Short mmCIF file of C-alpha atoms and ligand atoms in Angstrom, two decimals:
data_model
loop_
_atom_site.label_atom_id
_atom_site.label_comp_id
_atom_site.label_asym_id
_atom_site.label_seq_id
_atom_site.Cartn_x
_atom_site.Cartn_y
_atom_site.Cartn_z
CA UNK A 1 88.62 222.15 165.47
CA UNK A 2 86.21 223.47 167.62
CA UNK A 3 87.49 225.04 171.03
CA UNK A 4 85.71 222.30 172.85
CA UNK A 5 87.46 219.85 171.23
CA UNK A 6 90.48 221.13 172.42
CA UNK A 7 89.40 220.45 176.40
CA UNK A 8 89.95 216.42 176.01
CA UNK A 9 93.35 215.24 176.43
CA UNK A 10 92.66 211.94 177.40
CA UNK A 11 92.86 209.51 174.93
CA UNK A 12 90.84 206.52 175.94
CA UNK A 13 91.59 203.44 174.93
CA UNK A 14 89.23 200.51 173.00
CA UNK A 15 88.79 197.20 173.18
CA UNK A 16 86.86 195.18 169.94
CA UNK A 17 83.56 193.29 171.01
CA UNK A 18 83.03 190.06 169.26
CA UNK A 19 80.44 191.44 167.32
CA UNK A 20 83.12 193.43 165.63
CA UNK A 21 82.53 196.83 167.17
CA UNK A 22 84.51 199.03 169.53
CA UNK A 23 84.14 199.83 173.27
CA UNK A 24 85.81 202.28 175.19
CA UNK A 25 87.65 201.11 177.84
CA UNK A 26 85.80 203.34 180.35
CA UNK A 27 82.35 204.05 180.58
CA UNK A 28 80.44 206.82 182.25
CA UNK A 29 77.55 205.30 184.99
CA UNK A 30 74.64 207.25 184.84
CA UNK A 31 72.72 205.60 188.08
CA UNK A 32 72.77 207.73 190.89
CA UNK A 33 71.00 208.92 193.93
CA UNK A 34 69.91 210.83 194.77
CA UNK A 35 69.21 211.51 191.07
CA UNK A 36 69.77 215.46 189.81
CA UNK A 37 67.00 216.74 187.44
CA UNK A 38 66.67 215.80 184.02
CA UNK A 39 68.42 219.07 182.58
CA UNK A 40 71.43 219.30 185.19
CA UNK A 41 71.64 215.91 184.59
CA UNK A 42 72.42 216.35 180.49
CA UNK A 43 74.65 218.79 181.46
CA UNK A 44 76.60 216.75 183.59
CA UNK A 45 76.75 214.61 180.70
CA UNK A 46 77.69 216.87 178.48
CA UNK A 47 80.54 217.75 180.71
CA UNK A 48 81.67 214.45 181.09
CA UNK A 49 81.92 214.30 176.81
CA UNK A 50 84.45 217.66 177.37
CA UNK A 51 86.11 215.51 179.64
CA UNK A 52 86.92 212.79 177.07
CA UNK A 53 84.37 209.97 178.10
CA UNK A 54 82.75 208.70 175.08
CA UNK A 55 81.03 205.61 176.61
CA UNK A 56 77.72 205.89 178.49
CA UNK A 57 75.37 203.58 180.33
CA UNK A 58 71.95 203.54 180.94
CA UNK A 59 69.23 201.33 181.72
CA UNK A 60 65.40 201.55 180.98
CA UNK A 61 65.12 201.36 184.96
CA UNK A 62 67.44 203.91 185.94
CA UNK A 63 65.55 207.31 184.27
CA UNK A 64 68.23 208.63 182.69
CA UNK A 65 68.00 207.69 179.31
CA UNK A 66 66.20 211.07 178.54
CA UNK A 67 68.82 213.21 180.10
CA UNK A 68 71.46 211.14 177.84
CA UNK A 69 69.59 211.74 174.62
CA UNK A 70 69.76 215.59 175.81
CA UNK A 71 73.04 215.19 176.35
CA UNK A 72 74.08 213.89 173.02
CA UNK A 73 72.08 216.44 171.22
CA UNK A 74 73.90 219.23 173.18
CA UNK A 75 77.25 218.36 172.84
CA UNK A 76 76.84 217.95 169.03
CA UNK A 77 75.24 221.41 168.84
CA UNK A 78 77.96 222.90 170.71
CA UNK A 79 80.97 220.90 169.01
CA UNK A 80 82.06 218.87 171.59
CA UNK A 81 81.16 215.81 169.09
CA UNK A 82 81.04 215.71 165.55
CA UNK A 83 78.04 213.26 165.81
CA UNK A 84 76.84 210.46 167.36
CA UNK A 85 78.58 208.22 165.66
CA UNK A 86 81.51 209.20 168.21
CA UNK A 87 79.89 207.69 171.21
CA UNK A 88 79.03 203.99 172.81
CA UNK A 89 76.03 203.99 174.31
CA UNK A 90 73.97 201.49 176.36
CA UNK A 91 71.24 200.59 177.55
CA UNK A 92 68.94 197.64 179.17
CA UNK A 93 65.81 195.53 178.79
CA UNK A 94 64.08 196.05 182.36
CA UNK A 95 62.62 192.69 184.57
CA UNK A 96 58.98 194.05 183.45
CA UNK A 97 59.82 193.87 179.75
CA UNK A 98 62.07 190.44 179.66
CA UNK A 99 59.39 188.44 177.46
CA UNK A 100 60.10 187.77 174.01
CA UNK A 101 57.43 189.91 172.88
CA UNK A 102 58.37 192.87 174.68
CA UNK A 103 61.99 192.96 173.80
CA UNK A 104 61.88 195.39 170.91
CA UNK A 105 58.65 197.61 172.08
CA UNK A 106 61.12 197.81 174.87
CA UNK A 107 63.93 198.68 172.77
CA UNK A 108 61.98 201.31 170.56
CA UNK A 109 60.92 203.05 174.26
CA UNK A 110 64.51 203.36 174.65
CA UNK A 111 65.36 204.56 171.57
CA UNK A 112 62.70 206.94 171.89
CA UNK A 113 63.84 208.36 175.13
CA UNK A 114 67.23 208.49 173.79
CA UNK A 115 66.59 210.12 170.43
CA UNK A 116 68.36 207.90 168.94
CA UNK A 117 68.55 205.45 165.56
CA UNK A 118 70.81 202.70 167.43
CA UNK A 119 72.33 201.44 170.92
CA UNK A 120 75.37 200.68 170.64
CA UNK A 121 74.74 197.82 173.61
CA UNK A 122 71.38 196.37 174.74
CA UNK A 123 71.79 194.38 177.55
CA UNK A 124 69.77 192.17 179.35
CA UNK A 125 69.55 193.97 182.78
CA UNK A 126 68.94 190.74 184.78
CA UNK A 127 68.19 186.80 184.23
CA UNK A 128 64.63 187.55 185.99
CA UNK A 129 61.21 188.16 184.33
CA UNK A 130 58.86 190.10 186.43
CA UNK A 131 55.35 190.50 185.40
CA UNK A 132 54.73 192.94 183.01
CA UNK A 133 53.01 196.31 184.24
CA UNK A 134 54.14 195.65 187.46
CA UNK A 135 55.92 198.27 189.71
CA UNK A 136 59.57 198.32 188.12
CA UNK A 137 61.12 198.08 191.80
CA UNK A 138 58.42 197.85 194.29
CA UNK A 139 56.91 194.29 192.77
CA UNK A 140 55.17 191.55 194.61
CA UNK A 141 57.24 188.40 195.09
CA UNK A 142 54.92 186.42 193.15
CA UNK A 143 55.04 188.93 190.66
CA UNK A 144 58.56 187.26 189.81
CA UNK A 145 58.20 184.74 186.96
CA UNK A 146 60.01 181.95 185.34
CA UNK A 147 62.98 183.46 182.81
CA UNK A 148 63.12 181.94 179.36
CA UNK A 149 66.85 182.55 178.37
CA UNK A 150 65.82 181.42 174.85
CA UNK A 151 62.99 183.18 174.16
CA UNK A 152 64.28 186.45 175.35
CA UNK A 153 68.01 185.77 173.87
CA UNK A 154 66.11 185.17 170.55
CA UNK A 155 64.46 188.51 170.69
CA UNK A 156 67.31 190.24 171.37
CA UNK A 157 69.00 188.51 168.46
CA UNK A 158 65.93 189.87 166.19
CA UNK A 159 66.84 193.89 167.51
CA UNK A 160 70.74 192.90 166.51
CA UNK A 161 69.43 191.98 163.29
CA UNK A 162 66.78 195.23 162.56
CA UNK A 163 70.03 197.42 162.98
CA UNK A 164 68.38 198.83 166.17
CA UNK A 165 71.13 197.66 168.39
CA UNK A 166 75.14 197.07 167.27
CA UNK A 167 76.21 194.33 170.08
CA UNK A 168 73.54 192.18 172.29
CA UNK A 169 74.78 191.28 175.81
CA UNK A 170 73.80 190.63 179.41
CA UNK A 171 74.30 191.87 182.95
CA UNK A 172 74.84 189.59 186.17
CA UNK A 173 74.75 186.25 184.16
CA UNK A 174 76.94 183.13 185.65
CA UNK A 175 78.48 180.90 184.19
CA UNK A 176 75.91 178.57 184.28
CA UNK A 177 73.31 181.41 183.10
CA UNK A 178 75.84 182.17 180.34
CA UNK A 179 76.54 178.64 179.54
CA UNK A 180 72.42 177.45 179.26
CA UNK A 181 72.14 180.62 176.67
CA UNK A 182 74.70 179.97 174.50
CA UNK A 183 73.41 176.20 173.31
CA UNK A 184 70.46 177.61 171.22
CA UNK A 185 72.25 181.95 170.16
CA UNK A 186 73.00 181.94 167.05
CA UNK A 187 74.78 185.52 168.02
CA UNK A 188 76.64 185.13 171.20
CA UNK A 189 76.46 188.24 173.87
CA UNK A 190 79.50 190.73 173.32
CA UNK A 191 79.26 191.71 176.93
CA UNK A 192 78.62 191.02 180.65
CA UNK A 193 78.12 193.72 183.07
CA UNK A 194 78.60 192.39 186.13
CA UNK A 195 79.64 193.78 190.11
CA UNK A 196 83.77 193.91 189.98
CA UNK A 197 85.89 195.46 191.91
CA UNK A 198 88.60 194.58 194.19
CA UNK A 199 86.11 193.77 197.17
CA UNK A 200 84.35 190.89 194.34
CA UNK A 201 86.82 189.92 192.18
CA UNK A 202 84.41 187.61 190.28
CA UNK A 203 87.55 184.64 190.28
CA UNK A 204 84.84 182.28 188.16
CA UNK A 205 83.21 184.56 186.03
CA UNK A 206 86.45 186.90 184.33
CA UNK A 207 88.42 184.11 183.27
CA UNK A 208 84.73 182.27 182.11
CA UNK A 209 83.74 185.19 180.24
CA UNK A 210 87.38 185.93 178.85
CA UNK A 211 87.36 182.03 177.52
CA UNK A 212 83.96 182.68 175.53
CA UNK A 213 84.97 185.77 174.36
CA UNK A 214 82.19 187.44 176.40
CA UNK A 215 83.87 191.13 177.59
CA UNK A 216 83.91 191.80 180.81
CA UNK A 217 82.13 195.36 181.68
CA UNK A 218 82.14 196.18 185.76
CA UNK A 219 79.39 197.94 187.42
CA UNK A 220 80.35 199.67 191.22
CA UNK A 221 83.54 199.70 190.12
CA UNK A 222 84.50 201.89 193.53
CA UNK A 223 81.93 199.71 195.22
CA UNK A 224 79.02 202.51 194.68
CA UNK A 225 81.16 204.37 197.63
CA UNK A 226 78.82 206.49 199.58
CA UNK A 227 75.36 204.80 197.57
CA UNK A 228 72.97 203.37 199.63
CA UNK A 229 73.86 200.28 197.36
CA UNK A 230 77.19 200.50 198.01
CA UNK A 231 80.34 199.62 200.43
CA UNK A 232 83.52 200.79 201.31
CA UNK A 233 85.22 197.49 201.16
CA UNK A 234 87.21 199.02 197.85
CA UNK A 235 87.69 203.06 198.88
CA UNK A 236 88.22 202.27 202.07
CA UNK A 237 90.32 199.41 202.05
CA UNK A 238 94.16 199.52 203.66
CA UNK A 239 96.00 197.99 200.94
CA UNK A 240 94.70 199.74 198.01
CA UNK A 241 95.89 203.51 200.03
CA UNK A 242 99.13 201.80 200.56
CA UNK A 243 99.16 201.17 197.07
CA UNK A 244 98.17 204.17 196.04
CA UNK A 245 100.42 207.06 197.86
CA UNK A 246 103.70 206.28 196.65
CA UNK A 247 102.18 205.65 192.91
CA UNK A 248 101.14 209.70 193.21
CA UNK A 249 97.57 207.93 192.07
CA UNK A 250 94.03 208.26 193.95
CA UNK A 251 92.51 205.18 195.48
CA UNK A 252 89.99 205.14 192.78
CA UNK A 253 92.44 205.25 189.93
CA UNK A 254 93.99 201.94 191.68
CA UNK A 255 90.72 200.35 192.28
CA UNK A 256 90.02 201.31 188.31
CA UNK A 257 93.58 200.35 186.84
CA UNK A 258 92.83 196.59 188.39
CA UNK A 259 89.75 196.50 186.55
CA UNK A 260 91.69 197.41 183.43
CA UNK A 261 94.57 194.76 184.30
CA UNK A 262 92.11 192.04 184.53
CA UNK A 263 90.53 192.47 181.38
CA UNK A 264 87.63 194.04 182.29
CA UNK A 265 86.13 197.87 181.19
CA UNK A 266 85.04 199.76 184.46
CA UNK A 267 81.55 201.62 184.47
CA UNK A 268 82.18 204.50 187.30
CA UNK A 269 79.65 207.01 188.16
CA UNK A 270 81.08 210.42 189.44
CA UNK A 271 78.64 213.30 188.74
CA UNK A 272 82.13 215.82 190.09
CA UNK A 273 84.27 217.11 187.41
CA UNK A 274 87.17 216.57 189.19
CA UNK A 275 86.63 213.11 190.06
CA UNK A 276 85.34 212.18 186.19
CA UNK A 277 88.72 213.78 184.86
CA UNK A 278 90.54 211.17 187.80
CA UNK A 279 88.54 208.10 187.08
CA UNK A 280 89.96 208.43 183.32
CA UNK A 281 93.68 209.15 184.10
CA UNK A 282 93.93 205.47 183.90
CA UNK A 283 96.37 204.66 180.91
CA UNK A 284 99.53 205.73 180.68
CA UNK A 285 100.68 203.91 184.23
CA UNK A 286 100.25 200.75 185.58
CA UNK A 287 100.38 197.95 188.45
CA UNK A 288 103.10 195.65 189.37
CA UNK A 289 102.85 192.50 189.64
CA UNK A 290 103.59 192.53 193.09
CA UNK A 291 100.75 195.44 193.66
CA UNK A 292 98.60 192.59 191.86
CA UNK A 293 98.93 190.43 194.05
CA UNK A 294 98.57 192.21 197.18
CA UNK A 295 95.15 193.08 195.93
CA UNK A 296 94.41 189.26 195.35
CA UNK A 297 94.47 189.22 199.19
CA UNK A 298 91.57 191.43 199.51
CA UNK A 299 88.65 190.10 201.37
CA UNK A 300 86.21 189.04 199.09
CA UNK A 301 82.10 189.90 199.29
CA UNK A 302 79.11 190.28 196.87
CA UNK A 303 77.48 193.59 197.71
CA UNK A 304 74.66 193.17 195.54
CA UNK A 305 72.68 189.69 196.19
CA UNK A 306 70.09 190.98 194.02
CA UNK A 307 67.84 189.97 197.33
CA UNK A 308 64.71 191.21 195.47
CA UNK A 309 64.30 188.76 192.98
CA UNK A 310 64.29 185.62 195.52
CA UNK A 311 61.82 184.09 197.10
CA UNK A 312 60.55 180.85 198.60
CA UNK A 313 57.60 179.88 195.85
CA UNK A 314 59.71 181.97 192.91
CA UNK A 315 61.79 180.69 190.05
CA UNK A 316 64.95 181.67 192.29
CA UNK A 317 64.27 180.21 195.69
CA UNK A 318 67.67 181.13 197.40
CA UNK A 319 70.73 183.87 196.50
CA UNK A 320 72.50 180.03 195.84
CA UNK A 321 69.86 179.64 193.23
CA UNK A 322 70.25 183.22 191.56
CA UNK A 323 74.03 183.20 191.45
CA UNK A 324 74.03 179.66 190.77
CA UNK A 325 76.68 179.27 193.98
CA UNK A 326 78.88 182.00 193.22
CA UNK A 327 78.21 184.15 195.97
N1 LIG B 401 74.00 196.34 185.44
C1 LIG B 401 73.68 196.56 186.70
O1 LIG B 401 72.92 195.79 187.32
C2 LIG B 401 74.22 197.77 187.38
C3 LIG B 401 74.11 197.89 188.77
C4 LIG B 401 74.63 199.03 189.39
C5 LIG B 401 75.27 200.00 188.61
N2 LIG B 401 75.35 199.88 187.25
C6 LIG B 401 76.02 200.90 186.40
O2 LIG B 401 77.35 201.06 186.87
C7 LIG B 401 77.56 202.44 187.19
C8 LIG B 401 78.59 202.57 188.29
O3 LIG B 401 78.25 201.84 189.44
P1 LIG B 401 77.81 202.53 190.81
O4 LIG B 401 77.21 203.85 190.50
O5 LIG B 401 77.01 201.54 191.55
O6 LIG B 401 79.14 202.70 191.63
P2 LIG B 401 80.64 203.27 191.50
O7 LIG B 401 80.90 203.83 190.16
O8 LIG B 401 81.51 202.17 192.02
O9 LIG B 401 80.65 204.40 192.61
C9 LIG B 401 79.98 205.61 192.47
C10 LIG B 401 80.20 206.42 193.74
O10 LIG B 401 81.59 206.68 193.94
C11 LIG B 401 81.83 208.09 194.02
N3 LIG B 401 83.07 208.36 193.29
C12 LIG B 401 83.25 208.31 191.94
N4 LIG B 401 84.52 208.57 191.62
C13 LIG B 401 85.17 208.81 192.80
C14 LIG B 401 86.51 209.12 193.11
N5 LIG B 401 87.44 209.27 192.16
N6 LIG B 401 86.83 209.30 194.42
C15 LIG B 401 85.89 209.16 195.39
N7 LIG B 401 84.59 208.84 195.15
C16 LIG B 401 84.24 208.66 193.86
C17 LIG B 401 80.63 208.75 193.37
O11 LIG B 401 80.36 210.00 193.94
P3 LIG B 401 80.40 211.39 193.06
O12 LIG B 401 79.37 211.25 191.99
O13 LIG B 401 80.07 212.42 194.07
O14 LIG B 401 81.81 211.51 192.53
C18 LIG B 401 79.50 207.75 193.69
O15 LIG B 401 78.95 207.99 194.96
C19 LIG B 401 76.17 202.95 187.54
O16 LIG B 401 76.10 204.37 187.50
C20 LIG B 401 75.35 202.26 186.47
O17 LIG B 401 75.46 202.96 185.23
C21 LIG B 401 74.84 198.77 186.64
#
């Protein structure tokens, strides 16, 4: 075995998608800011492999997919993975891109970026179309355009199908989203990544999603604590450091171990070595029931209304409309 083998102890569990393929049951977020440069970036990366994380996300949007595809290369020259076989990586279909027609020109962009044969995951980043060539964040409102759920679904379907992809999914889908898409797939999503954590406890969508078979992945996990994005309504919050002292765990592992509980697989961005090795050290304890519940009495908020994407004269003309009430 090669000596970097030898640095991961951690022996991360998986859960099977219903497409018949394994997850870990963490992933490594690779959205950040601000964002280190593409090489310290793969190295980061790479570090987090020595660590023991074998699940990675990305996103067309977020510019990392190069620094992943770096990544992956490195660690297999240097040992720390056999292949790439090893890993689970993901990746998503941008607003820009989310016509039928541009789902796999989309998907072969990513690939290309990535170096890579297959995703393990393509996801649909959001239920929102914006028009394509326009600025990926900085779009006019009536840049936004109507979403065809079938049209796109069905492309995605087709990349599941060329082999270029393993599982299909979404990311920040209701139940009503989820619901409308599944009357006409013929290959129902493996996955929804969604905003969990204690502070949104999503009490609609998890046991939705679990009933469909649809896994559960949550993004801000820690509540993006100390991201412009973020809050710290979960690494700040009272009952979770009660929790945590006397368990000998960090507030993180408590706000991650609830995650696990409920079903779902926690996406958690730490770029510090320390803190990726912690936000792993998630499996060989657990919560009581009584520790359960006192996090049920967390007061509950969506951070993210996804605020861009509505507008008066759009498809989504309120945050009611968008999260179809579920905010
Ligand atoms: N699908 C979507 O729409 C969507 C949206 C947002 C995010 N995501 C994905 O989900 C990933 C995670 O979400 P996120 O980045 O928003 O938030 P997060 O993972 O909840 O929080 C990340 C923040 O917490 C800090 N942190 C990490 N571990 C810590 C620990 N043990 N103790 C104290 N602080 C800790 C990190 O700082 P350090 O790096 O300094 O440790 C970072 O500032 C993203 O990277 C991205 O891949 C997806």
């Amino acid at each position: 075995m090669p000596d970097k083998m030898k640095n991961f102890d951690e022996k991360i569990p998986e859960v099977v998608l219903n497409s018949g393929h394994k997850m870990p049951a963490v992933g490594f977020g690779s959205a950040g800011y601000p964002m280190p440069p593409t090489e310290q970036l793969a190295s980061i990366i790479v570090d987090a492999m020595e660590i023991g994380y074998r699940h990675f996300d990305t996103a067309a949007c977020y510019g990392t997919e190069e620094a992943l595809g770096k990544a992956v290369a490195k660690a297999i020259e240097i040992g720390v993975i056999k292949s790439r076989d090893e890993l689970f990586i993901t990746s998503k279909l941008w607003c820009t891109e989310a016509d039928h027609d541009l789902v796999l020109p989309a998907l072969k962009q990513t690939l290309g970026k990535l170096g890579l044969e297959y995703l393990d995951l393509f996801l649909i980043h959001w239920p929102v179309r914006v028009k394509h060539g326009a600025h990926k964040f900085n779009f006019a409102k009536d840049e936004i355009l109507p979403f065809d759920v079938h049209g796109t679904w069905k492309a995605m379907e087709e990349c599941s199908k060329l082999g270029l992809t393993k599982s299909i999914g979404l990311s920040n889908f209701t139940c009503e989203k989820i619901s409308k898409l599944l009357e006409n797939a013929t290959i129902p999503p493996a996955v929804n990544q969604v905003e969990l954590n204690v502070g949104w406890q999503q009490r609609k969508l998890v046991p939705f999603c679990k009933e469909k078979g649809i896994q559960i992945c949550a993004w801000s996990p820690l509540g993006a604590y100390g991201n412009f994005w973020g809050t710290n309504a979960v690494m700040e919050n009272p009952i979770l450091q009660e929790i945590a002292a006397p368990k000998g765990k960090t507030m993180a592992q408590v706000a991650l171990r609830w995650i696990h509980q409920q079903g779902g697989i926690p996406i958690v961005k730490s770029f510090n070595k320390e803190r990726m090795k912690q936000n792993i050290q998630l499996f060989d304890w657990e919560l009581t029931q009584e520790e359960m519940d006192r996090i049920l009495q967390i007061p509950q908020q969506r951070v993210c209304k996804g605020e861009a994407y509505v507008h008066p004269t759009g498809p989504y003309k309120s945050e009611e409309e968008l999260w179809d009430g579920d905010i």
